[in-house]
Coordinates of C-alpha atoms in Angstrom, one line a residue:
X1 CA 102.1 141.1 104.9
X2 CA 98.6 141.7 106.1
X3 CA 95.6 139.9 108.1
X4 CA 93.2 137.6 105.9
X5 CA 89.9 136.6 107.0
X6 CA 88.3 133.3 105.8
X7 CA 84.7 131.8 106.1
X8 CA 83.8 128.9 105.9
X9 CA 79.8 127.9 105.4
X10 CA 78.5 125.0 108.5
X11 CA 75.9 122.1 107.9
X12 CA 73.9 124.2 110.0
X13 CA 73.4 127.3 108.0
X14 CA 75.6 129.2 110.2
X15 CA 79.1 131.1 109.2
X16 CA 82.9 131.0 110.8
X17 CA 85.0 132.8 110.1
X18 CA 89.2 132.6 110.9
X19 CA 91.9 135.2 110.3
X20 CA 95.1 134.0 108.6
X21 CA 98.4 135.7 108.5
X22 CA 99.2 135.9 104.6
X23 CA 101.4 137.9 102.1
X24 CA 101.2 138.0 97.8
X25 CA 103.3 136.0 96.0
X26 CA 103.8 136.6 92.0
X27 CA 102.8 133.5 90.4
X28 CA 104.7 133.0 87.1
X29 CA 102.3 130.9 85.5
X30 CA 99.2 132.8 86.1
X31 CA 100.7 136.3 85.6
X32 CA 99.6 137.7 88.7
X33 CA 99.8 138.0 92.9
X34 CA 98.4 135.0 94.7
X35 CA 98.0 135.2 98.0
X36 CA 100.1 132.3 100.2
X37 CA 99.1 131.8 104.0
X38 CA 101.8 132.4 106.6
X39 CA 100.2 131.1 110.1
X40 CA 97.0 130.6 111.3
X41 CA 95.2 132.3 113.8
X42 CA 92.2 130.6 114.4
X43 CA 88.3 131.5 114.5
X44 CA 88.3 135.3 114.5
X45 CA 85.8 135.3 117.4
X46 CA 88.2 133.9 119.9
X47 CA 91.2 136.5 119.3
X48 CA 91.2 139.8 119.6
X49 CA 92.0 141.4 115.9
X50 CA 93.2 144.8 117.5
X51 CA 96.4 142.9 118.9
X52 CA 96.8 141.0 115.9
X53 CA 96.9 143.9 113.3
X54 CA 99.6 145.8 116.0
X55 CA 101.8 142.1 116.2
X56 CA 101.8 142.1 112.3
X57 CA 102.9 145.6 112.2
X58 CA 105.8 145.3 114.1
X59 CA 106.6 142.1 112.3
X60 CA 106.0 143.8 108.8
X61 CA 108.7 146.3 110.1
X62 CA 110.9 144.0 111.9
X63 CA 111.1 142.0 108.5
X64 CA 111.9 144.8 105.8
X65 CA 115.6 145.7 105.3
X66 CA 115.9 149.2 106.2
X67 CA 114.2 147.9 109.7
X68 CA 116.6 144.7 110.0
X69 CA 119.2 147.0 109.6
X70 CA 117.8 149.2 111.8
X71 CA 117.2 146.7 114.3
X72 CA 120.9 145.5 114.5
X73 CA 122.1 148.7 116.1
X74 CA 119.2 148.8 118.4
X75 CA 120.4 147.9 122.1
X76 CA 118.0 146.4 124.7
X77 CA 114.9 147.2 125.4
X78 CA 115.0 150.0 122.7
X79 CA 114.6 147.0 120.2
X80 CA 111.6 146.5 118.9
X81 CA 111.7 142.7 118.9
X82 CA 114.2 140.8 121.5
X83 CA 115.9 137.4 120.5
X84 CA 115.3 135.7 123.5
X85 CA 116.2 132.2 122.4
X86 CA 116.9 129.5 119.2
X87 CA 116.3 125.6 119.6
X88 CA 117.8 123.1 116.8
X89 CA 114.8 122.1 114.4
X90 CA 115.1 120.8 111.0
X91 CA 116.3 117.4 112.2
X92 CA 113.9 116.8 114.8
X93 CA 111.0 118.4 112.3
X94 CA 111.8 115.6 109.5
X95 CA 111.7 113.0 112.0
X96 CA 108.5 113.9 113.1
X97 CA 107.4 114.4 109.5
X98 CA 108.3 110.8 108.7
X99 CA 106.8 109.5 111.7
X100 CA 103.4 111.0 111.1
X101 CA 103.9 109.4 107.1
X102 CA 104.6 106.1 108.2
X103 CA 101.3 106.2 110.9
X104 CA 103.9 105.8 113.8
X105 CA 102.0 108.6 115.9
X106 CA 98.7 106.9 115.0
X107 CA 99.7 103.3 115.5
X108 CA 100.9 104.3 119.2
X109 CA 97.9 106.3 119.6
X110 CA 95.5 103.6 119.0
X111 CA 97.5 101.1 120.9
X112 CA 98.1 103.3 123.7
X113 CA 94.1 104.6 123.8
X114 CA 92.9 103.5 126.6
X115 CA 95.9 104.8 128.9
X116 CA 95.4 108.1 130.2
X117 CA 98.5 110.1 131.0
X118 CA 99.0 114.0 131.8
X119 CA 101.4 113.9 128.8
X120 CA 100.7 111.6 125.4
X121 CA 102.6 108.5 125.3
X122 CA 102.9 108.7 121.9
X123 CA 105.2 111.9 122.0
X124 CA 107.5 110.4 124.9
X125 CA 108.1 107.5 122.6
X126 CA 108.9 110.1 119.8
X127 CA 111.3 112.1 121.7
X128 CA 113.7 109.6 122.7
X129 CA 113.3 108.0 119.4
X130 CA 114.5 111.7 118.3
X131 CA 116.7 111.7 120.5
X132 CA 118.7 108.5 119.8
X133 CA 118.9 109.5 116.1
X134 CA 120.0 113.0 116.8
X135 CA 121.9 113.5 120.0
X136 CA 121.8 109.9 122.0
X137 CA 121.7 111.1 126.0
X138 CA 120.8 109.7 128.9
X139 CA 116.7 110.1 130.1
X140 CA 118.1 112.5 132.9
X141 CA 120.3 114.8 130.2
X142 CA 116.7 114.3 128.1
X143 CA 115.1 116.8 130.5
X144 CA 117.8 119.5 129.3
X145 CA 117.5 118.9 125.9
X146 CA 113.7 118.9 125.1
X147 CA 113.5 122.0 127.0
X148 CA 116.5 124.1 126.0
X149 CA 117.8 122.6 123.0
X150 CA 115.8 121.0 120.4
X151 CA 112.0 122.0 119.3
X152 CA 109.8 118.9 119.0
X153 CA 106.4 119.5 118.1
X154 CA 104.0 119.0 120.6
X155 CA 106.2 118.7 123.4
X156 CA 107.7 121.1 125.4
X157 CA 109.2 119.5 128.2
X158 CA 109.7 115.9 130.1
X159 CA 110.9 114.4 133.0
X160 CA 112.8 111.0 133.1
X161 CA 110.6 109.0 135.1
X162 CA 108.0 109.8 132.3
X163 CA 110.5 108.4 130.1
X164 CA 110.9 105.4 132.0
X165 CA 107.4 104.7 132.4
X166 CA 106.5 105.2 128.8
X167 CA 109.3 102.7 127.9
X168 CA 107.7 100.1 130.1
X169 CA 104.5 100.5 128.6
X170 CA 106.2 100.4 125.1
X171 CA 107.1 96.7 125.8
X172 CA 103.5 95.8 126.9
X173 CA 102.4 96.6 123.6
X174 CA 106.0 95.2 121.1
X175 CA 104.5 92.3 118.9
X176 CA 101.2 94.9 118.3
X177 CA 103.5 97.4 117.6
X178 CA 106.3 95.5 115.4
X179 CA 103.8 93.7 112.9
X180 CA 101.7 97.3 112.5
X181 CA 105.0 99.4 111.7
X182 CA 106.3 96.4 109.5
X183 CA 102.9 96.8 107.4
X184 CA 102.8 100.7 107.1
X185 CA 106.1 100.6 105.6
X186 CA 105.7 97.9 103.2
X187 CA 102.7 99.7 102.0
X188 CA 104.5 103.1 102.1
X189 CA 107.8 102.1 100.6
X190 CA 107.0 99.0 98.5
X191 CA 109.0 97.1 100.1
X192 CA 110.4 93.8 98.5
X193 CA 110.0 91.3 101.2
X194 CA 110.9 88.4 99.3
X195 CA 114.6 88.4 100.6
X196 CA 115.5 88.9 103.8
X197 CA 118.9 89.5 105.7
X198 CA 119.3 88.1 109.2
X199 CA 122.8 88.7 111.2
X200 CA 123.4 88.6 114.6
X201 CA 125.4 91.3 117.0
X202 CA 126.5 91.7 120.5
X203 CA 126.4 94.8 122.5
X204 CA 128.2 95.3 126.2
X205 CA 127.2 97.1 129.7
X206 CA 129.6 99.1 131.6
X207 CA 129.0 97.9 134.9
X208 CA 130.4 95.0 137.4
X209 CA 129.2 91.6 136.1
X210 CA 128.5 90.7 140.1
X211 CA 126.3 93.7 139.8
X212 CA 123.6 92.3 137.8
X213 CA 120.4 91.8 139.4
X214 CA 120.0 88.2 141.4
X215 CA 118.6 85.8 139.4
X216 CA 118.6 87.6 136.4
X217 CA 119.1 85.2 133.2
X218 CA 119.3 88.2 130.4
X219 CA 123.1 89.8 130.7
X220 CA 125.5 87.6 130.7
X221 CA 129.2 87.2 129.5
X222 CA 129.5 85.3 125.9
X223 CA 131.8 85.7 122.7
X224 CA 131.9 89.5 122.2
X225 CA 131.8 90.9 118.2
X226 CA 132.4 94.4 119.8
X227 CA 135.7 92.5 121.8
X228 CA 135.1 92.5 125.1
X229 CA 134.5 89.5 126.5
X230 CA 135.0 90.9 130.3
X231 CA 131.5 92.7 130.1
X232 CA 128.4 91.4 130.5
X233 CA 126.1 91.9 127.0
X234 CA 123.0 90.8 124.6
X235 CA 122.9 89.6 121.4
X236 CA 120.8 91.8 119.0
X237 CA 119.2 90.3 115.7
X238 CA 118.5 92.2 112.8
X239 CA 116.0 91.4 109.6
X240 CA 116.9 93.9 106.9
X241 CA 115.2 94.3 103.3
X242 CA 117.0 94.5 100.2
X243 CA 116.4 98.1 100.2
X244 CA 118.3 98.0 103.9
X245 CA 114.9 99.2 105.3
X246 CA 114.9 96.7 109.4
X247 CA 111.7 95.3 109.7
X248 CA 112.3 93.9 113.1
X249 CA 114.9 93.3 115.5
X250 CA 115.4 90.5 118.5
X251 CA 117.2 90.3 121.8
X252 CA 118.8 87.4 123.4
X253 CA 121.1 86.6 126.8
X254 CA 124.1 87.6 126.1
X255 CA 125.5 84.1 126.4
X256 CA 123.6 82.3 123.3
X257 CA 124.9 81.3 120.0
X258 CA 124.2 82.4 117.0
X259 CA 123.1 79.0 115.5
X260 CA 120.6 78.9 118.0
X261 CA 118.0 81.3 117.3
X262 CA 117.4 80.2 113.5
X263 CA 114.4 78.5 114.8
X264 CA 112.8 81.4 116.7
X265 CA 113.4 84.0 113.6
X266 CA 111.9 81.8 111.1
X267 CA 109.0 81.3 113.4
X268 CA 108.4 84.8 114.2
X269 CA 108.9 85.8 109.8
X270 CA 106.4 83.2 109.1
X271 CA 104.2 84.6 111.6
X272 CA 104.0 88.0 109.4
X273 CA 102.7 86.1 106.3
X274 CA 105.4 87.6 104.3
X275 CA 104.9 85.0 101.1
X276 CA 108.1 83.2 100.2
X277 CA 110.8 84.2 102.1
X278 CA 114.7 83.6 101.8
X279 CA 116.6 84.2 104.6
X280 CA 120.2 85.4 103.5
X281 CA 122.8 84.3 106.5
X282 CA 126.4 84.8 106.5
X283 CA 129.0 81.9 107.3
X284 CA 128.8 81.5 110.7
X285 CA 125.4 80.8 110.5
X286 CA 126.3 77.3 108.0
X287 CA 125.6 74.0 109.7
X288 CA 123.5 71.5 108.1
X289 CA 120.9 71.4 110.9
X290 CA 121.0 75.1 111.1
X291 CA 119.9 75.0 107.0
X292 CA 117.1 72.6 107.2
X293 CA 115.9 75.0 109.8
X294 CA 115.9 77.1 107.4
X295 CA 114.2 75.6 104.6
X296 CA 111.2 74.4 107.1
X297 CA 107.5 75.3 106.1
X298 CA 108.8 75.9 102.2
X299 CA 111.7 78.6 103.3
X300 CA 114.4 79.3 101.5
X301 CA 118.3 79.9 102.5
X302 CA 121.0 81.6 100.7
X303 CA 124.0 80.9 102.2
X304 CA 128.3 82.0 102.5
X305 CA 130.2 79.1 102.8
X306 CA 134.1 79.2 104.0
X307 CA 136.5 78.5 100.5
X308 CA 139.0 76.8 103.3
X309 CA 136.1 75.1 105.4
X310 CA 137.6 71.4 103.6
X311 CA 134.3 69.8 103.2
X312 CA 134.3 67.3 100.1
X313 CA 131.1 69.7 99.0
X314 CA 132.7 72.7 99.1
X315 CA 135.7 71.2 97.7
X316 CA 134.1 69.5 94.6
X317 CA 132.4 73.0 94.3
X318 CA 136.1 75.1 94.1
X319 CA 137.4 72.8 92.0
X320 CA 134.4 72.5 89.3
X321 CA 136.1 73.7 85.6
X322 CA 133.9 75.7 83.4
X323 CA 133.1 79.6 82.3
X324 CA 131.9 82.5 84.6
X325 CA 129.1 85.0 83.2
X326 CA 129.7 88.6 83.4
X327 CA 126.2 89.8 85.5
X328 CA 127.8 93.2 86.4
X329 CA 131.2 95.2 86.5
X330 CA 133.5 93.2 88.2
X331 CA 130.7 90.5 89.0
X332 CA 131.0 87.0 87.2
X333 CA 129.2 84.2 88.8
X334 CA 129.5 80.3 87.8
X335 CA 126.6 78.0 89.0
X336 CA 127.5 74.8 90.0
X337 CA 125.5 71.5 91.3
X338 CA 127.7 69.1 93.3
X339 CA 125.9 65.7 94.4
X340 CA 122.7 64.1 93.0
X341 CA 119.3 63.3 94.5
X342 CA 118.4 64.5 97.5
X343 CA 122.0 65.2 98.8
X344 CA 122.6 67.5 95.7
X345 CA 123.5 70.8 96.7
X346 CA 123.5 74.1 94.5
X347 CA 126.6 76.7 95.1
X348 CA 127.3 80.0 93.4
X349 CA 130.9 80.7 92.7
X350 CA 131.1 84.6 92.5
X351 CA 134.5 86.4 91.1
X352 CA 135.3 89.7 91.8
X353 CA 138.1 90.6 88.7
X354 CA 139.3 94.0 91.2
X355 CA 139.1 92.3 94.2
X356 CA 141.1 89.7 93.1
X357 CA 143.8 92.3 92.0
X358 CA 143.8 93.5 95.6
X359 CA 143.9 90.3 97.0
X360 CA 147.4 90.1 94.7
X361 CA 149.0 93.5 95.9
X362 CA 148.2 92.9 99.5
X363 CA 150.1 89.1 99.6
X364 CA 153.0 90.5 97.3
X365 CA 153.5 92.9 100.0
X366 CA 152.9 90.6 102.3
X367 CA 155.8 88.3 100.9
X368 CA 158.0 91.4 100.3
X369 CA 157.9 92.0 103.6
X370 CA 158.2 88.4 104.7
X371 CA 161.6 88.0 102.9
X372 CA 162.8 90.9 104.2
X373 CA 162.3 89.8 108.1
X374 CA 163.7 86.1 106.4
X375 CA 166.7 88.1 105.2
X376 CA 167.0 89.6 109.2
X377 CA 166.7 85.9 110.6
X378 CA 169.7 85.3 109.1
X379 CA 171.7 88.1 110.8
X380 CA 170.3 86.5 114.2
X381 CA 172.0 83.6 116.1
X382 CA 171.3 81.9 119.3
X383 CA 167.9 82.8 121.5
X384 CA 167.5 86.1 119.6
X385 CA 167.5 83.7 116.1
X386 CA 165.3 81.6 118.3
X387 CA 162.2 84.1 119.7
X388 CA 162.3 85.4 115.9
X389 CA 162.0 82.2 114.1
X390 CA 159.2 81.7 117.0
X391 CA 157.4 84.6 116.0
X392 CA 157.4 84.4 112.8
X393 CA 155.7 81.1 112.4
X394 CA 153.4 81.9 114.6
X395 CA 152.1 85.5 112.8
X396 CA 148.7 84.9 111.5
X397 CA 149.6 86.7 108.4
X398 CA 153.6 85.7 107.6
X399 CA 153.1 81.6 108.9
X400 CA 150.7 80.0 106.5
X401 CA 153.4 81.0 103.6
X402 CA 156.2 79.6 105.8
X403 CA 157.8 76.1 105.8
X404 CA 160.6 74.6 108.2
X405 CA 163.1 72.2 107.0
X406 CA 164.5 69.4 108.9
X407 CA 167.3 71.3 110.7
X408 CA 164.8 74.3 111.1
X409 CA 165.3 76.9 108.5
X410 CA 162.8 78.6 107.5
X411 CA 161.8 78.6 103.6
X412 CA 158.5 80.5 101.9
X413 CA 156.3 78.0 100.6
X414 CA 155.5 78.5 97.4
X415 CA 153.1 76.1 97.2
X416 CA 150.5 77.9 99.9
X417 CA 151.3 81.2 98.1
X418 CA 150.4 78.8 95.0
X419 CA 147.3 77.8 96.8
X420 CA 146.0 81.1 97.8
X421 CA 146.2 82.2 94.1
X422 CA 143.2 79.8 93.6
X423 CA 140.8 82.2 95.9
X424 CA 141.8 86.0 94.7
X425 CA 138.6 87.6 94.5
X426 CA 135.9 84.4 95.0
X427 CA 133.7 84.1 97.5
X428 CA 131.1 80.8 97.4
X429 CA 127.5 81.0 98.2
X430 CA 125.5 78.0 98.7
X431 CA 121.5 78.1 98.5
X432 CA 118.6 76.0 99.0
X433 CA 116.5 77.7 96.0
X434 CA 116.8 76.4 92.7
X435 CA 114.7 78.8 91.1
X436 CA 116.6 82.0 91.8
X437 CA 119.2 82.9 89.4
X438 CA 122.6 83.0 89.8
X439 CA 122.7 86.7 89.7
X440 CA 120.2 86.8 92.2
X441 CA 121.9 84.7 94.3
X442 CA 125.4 86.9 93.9
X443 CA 123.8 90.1 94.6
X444 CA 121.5 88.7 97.4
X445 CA 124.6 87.9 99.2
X446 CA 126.3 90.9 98.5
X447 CA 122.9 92.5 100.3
X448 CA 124.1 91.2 103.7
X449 CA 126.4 94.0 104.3
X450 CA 123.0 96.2 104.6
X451 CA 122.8 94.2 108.1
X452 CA 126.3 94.9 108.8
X453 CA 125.7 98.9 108.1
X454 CA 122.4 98.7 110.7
X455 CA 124.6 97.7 113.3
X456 CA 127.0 99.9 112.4
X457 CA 124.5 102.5 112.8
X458 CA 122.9 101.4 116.0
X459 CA 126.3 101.0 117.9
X460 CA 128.0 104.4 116.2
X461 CA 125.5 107.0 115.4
X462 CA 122.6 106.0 117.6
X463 CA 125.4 105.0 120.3
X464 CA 123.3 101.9 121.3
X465 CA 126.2 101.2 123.6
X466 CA 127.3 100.9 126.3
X467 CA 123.9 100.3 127.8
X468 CA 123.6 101.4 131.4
X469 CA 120.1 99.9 132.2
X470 CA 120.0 97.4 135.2
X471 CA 116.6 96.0 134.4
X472 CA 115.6 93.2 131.4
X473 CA 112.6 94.7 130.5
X474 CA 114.1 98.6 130.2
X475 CA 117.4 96.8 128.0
X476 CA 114.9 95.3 125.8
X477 CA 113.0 98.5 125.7
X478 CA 115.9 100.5 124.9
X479 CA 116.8 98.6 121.9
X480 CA 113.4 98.8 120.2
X481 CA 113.6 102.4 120.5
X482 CA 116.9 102.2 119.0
X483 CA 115.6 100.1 116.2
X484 CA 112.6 102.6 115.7
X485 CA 115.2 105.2 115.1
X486 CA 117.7 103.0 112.8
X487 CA 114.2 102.8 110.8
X488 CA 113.7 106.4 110.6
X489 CA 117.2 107.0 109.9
X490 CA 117.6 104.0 107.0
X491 CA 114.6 105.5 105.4
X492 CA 116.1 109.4 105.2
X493 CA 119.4 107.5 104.0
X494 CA 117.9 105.2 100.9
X495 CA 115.3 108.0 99.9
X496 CA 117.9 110.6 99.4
X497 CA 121.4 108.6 98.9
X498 CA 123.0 110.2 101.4
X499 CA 124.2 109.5 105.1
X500 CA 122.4 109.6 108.3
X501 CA 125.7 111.9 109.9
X502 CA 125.7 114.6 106.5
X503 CA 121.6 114.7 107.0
X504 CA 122.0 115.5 110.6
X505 CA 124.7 118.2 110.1
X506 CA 122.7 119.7 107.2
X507 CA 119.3 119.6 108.8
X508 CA 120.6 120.6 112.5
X509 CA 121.6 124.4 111.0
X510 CA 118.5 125.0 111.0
X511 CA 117.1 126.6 113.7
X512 CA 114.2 128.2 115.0
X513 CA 114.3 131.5 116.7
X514 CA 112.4 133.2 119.5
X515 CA 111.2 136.8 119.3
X516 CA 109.3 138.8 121.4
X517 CA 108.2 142.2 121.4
X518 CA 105.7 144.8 123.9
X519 CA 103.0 143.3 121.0
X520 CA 103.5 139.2 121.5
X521 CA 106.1 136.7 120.6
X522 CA 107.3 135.1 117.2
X523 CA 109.1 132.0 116.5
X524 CA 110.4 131.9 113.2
X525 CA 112.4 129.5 111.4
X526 CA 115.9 130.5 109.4
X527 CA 116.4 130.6 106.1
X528 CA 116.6 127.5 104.7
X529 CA 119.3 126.4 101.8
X530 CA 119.0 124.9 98.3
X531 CA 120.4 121.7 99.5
X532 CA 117.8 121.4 102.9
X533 CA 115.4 122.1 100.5
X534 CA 115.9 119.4 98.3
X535 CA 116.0 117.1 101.3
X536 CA 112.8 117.2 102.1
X537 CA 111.4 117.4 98.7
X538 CA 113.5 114.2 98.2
X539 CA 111.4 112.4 101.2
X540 CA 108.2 113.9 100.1
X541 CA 107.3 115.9 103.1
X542 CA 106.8 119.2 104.0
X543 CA 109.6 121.3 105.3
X544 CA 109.0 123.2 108.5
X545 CA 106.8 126.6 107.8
X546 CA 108.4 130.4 108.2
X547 CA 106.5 131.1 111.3
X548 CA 105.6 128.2 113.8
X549 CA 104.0 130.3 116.3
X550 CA 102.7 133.7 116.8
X551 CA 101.3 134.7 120.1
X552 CA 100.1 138.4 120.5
X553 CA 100.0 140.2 123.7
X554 CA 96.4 141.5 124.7

């Protein structure tokens, strides 16, 4: 390890030099030592090379093996280098890396440019985007962890009413900011646009519904997906590409319905100029005013529809003879056209040979377990024989294969078991597009669980809730942030095929140490493994260097 100086020739005639801190490495290939830069010092005129050469010294030392070993039996102040301290990094540095790829940093730089702030906006944004996808705290508990914890580059410290402030200026600038990370990552990722998946999710607040603001319109109390319909809540939208890359989100008052914001998503889509677009729903979103809404300004829909909804469509559609097509393993698909004329309408049976073998275990079990509570019923007499019987027809699972006779017995009806035979394994799909295959169709459905694993995301890892904001604008602040993080953290998870929860753990082990010594301090990085390796050459980007700083002593 030694001290490299480099020059580099001006425009004007003049020279600069820099000094470099740089060691040999063999290179195979070539058949000789190459020398491979460590840190950088800067221009060689604005540090003092005296200090340098002592600093690199006691590092040379510090890093041989007789030294290391050396070094662990040193005590104190006899040590040559002290470890005063080590901050989680390689999470926090791969963030960062793929937020400088996509052009997040320079998108909010531009946006942000003429706002002048003792610390950048930009990086506030960034650390509790980091933050959310790494260790979700409050803006308080934020203070603690950027300064003792985690090493974000750039940023040494914050304070929570910078937080605050930098997420009400992070609303001012939301449409500028959604359509301009929407078109970095299509260019980056080559994203497929031309179906999108659109699903709706509540998400609560742990305070006293009288508590809400006066006048407020935003929180309110509504049919709860996360069950619990005594809290106040949103409801958050999600567009997701096939790759399971979310391109945007929405927020609505926590009392509206889900068929109601068809209109307003379509809008905002068409407003992106994404081409031809079909929006992929799942069955609660099936009305027939809610599908024309769909298929305005030459949109298309793909569609679940309920196999037990007893329309006279979806009926003629169950009932239609004729072969399935193997597409894939344990996908067959059967188009069908029911109708003529404008009121024709195209579904997509889709069978699923393993699921329908499940389907078969679970109601055998079911009935098993049925006749054995029948067998009990008849061991009953009285009110005892009474509550039972009760109970039984009323269990959500055991009463639709139950019949009663006219003096009240009860019998299994074979015919309903009979009837649920007919939909092991199907599921129907119903779309507006009569130029997509069948396949297409079948797998674009299948695609909405994507949506389902975002939310899954936002409300588990990320912790989106509960939300503990009092104020609309900071609720809908706080769930673009989260969706800026669920887009950092679907991107890691589809370029290397594995979870955001086994990245983190992986990533988090590596840390980055703090040394110092009578000759300046050193923060170096730990080894890194095979596997952490391979993670960032799988997302293209640079893994953190050996030596992050070096700051000699004068």
């Amino acid at each position: 390890m030694y001290i490299r100086r480099v020059s580099r020739k001006n425009k004007n005639g003049t020279t600069t030099a820099y000094l470099q801190l740089a060691h040999n490495e063999w290179d195979p290939k070539a058949k000789y030592a190459k020398a491979k830069v460590i840190y950088s010092f800067g221009r060689e005129d604005e540090v003092d090379r005296a200090v340098l050469e002592r600093l690199v010294q006691s590092i040379s030392r510090y890093l041989s093996p007789e030294a290391a070993l050396e070094a662990q039996h040193a005590i104190g102040e006899t040590a040559e280098f002290l470890f005063q301290s080590s901050k989680r990094l390689g999470g926090a540095w791969m963030l960062h890396q793929l937020w400088h790829k996509i052009g997040l940093d320079a998108i909010l730089e531009t946006l942000f440019a003429d706002r002048k702030h003792q610390t950048s906006i930009e990086r506030l944004i960034f650390s509790m985007v980091a933050n959310r996808a790494l260790n979700p705290s409050s803006k308080l508990a934020m203070e603690d962890w950027v300064r003792e914890e985690v090493f974000l580059p750039d940023l040494a410290e914050v304070r929570s009413q910078q937080l605050y402030r930098a997420m009400d200026e992070l609303l001012d600038v939301q449409s500028q900011l959604e359509h301009q990370v929407y078109c970095a990552v299509s260019d980056l990722l080559n994203l497929e646009v031309d179906l999108l998946y659109f699903d709706t999710t509540s998400s609560y607040f742990e305070v006293d519904p009288f508590d809400v603001p006066e006048g407020e319109s935003f929180r309110k109390t509504g049919f709860s997906k996360d069950k619990r319909p005594d809290l106040v809540q949103v409801v958050i939208g999600l567009a997701v590409t096939r790759e399971g890359i979310p391109i945007r989100s929405w927020v609505w008052p926590g009392n509206t319905s889900d068929l109601s914001v068809v209109d307003q998503v379509k809008k905002d889509l068409i407003g992106w100029k994404l081409g031809r677009v079909i929006s992929v729903t799942d069955r609660g979103f099936v009305s027939e005013e809610n599908l024309r809404t769909l298929q305005k300004t030459g949109g298309h829909y793909i569609a679940g529809e309920k196999l037990r909804s007893g329309k006279e469509a979806t009926e003629a559609a169950m009932s239609r003879k004729g072969r399935y097509h193997h597409v894939r393993e344990n996908l067959q698909v059967k188009d069908i056209v029911v109708g003529d004329g404008e009121a024709r309408k195209r579904y997509v049976l889709v069978y699923n040979p393993k699921e329908a073998e499940r389907d078969r275990a679970r109601r055998e079990q079911t009935i098993d377990q049925l006749q054995a509570h029948l067998a009990e019923l008849k061991q009953l007499n009285g009110q005892a024989h009474t509550k039972a019987a009760c109970q039984l027809r009323s269990h959500p699972t055991y009463g639709k294969y139950l019949r009663q006779l006219k003096d009240g017995t009860l019998k299994l009806n074979k015919q309903a078991i009979r009837d649920a035979e007919k939909y092991d394994g199907k599921y129907l799909i119903r779309t507006s597009d009569d130029t997509i295959s069948a396949e297409d169709v079948a797998l674009g459905y299948k695609q909405l669980v994507d949506v389902e694993d975002a939310f899954r995301t936002l409300k588990t890892t990320l912790e989106l809730r509960p939300m503990f904001h009092r104020l609309e604008d900071r609720i809908r602040s706080h769930i673009l942030l989260s969706w800026l993080a669920l887009l950092l953290v679907r991107i890691a998870e589809v370029k290397t095929g594995e979870t955001w929860n086994v990245l983190r753990k992986d990533l988090d082990r590596i840390h980055l140490g703090h040394f110092s010594s009578k000759n300046g301090d050193v923060h170096q990085r730990t080894e890194m493994t095979a596997k952490q390796r391979k993670i960032f050459a799988m997302l293209e980007i640079e893994p953190p260097p050996r030596f992050l700083e070096i700051q000699p002593k004068a």
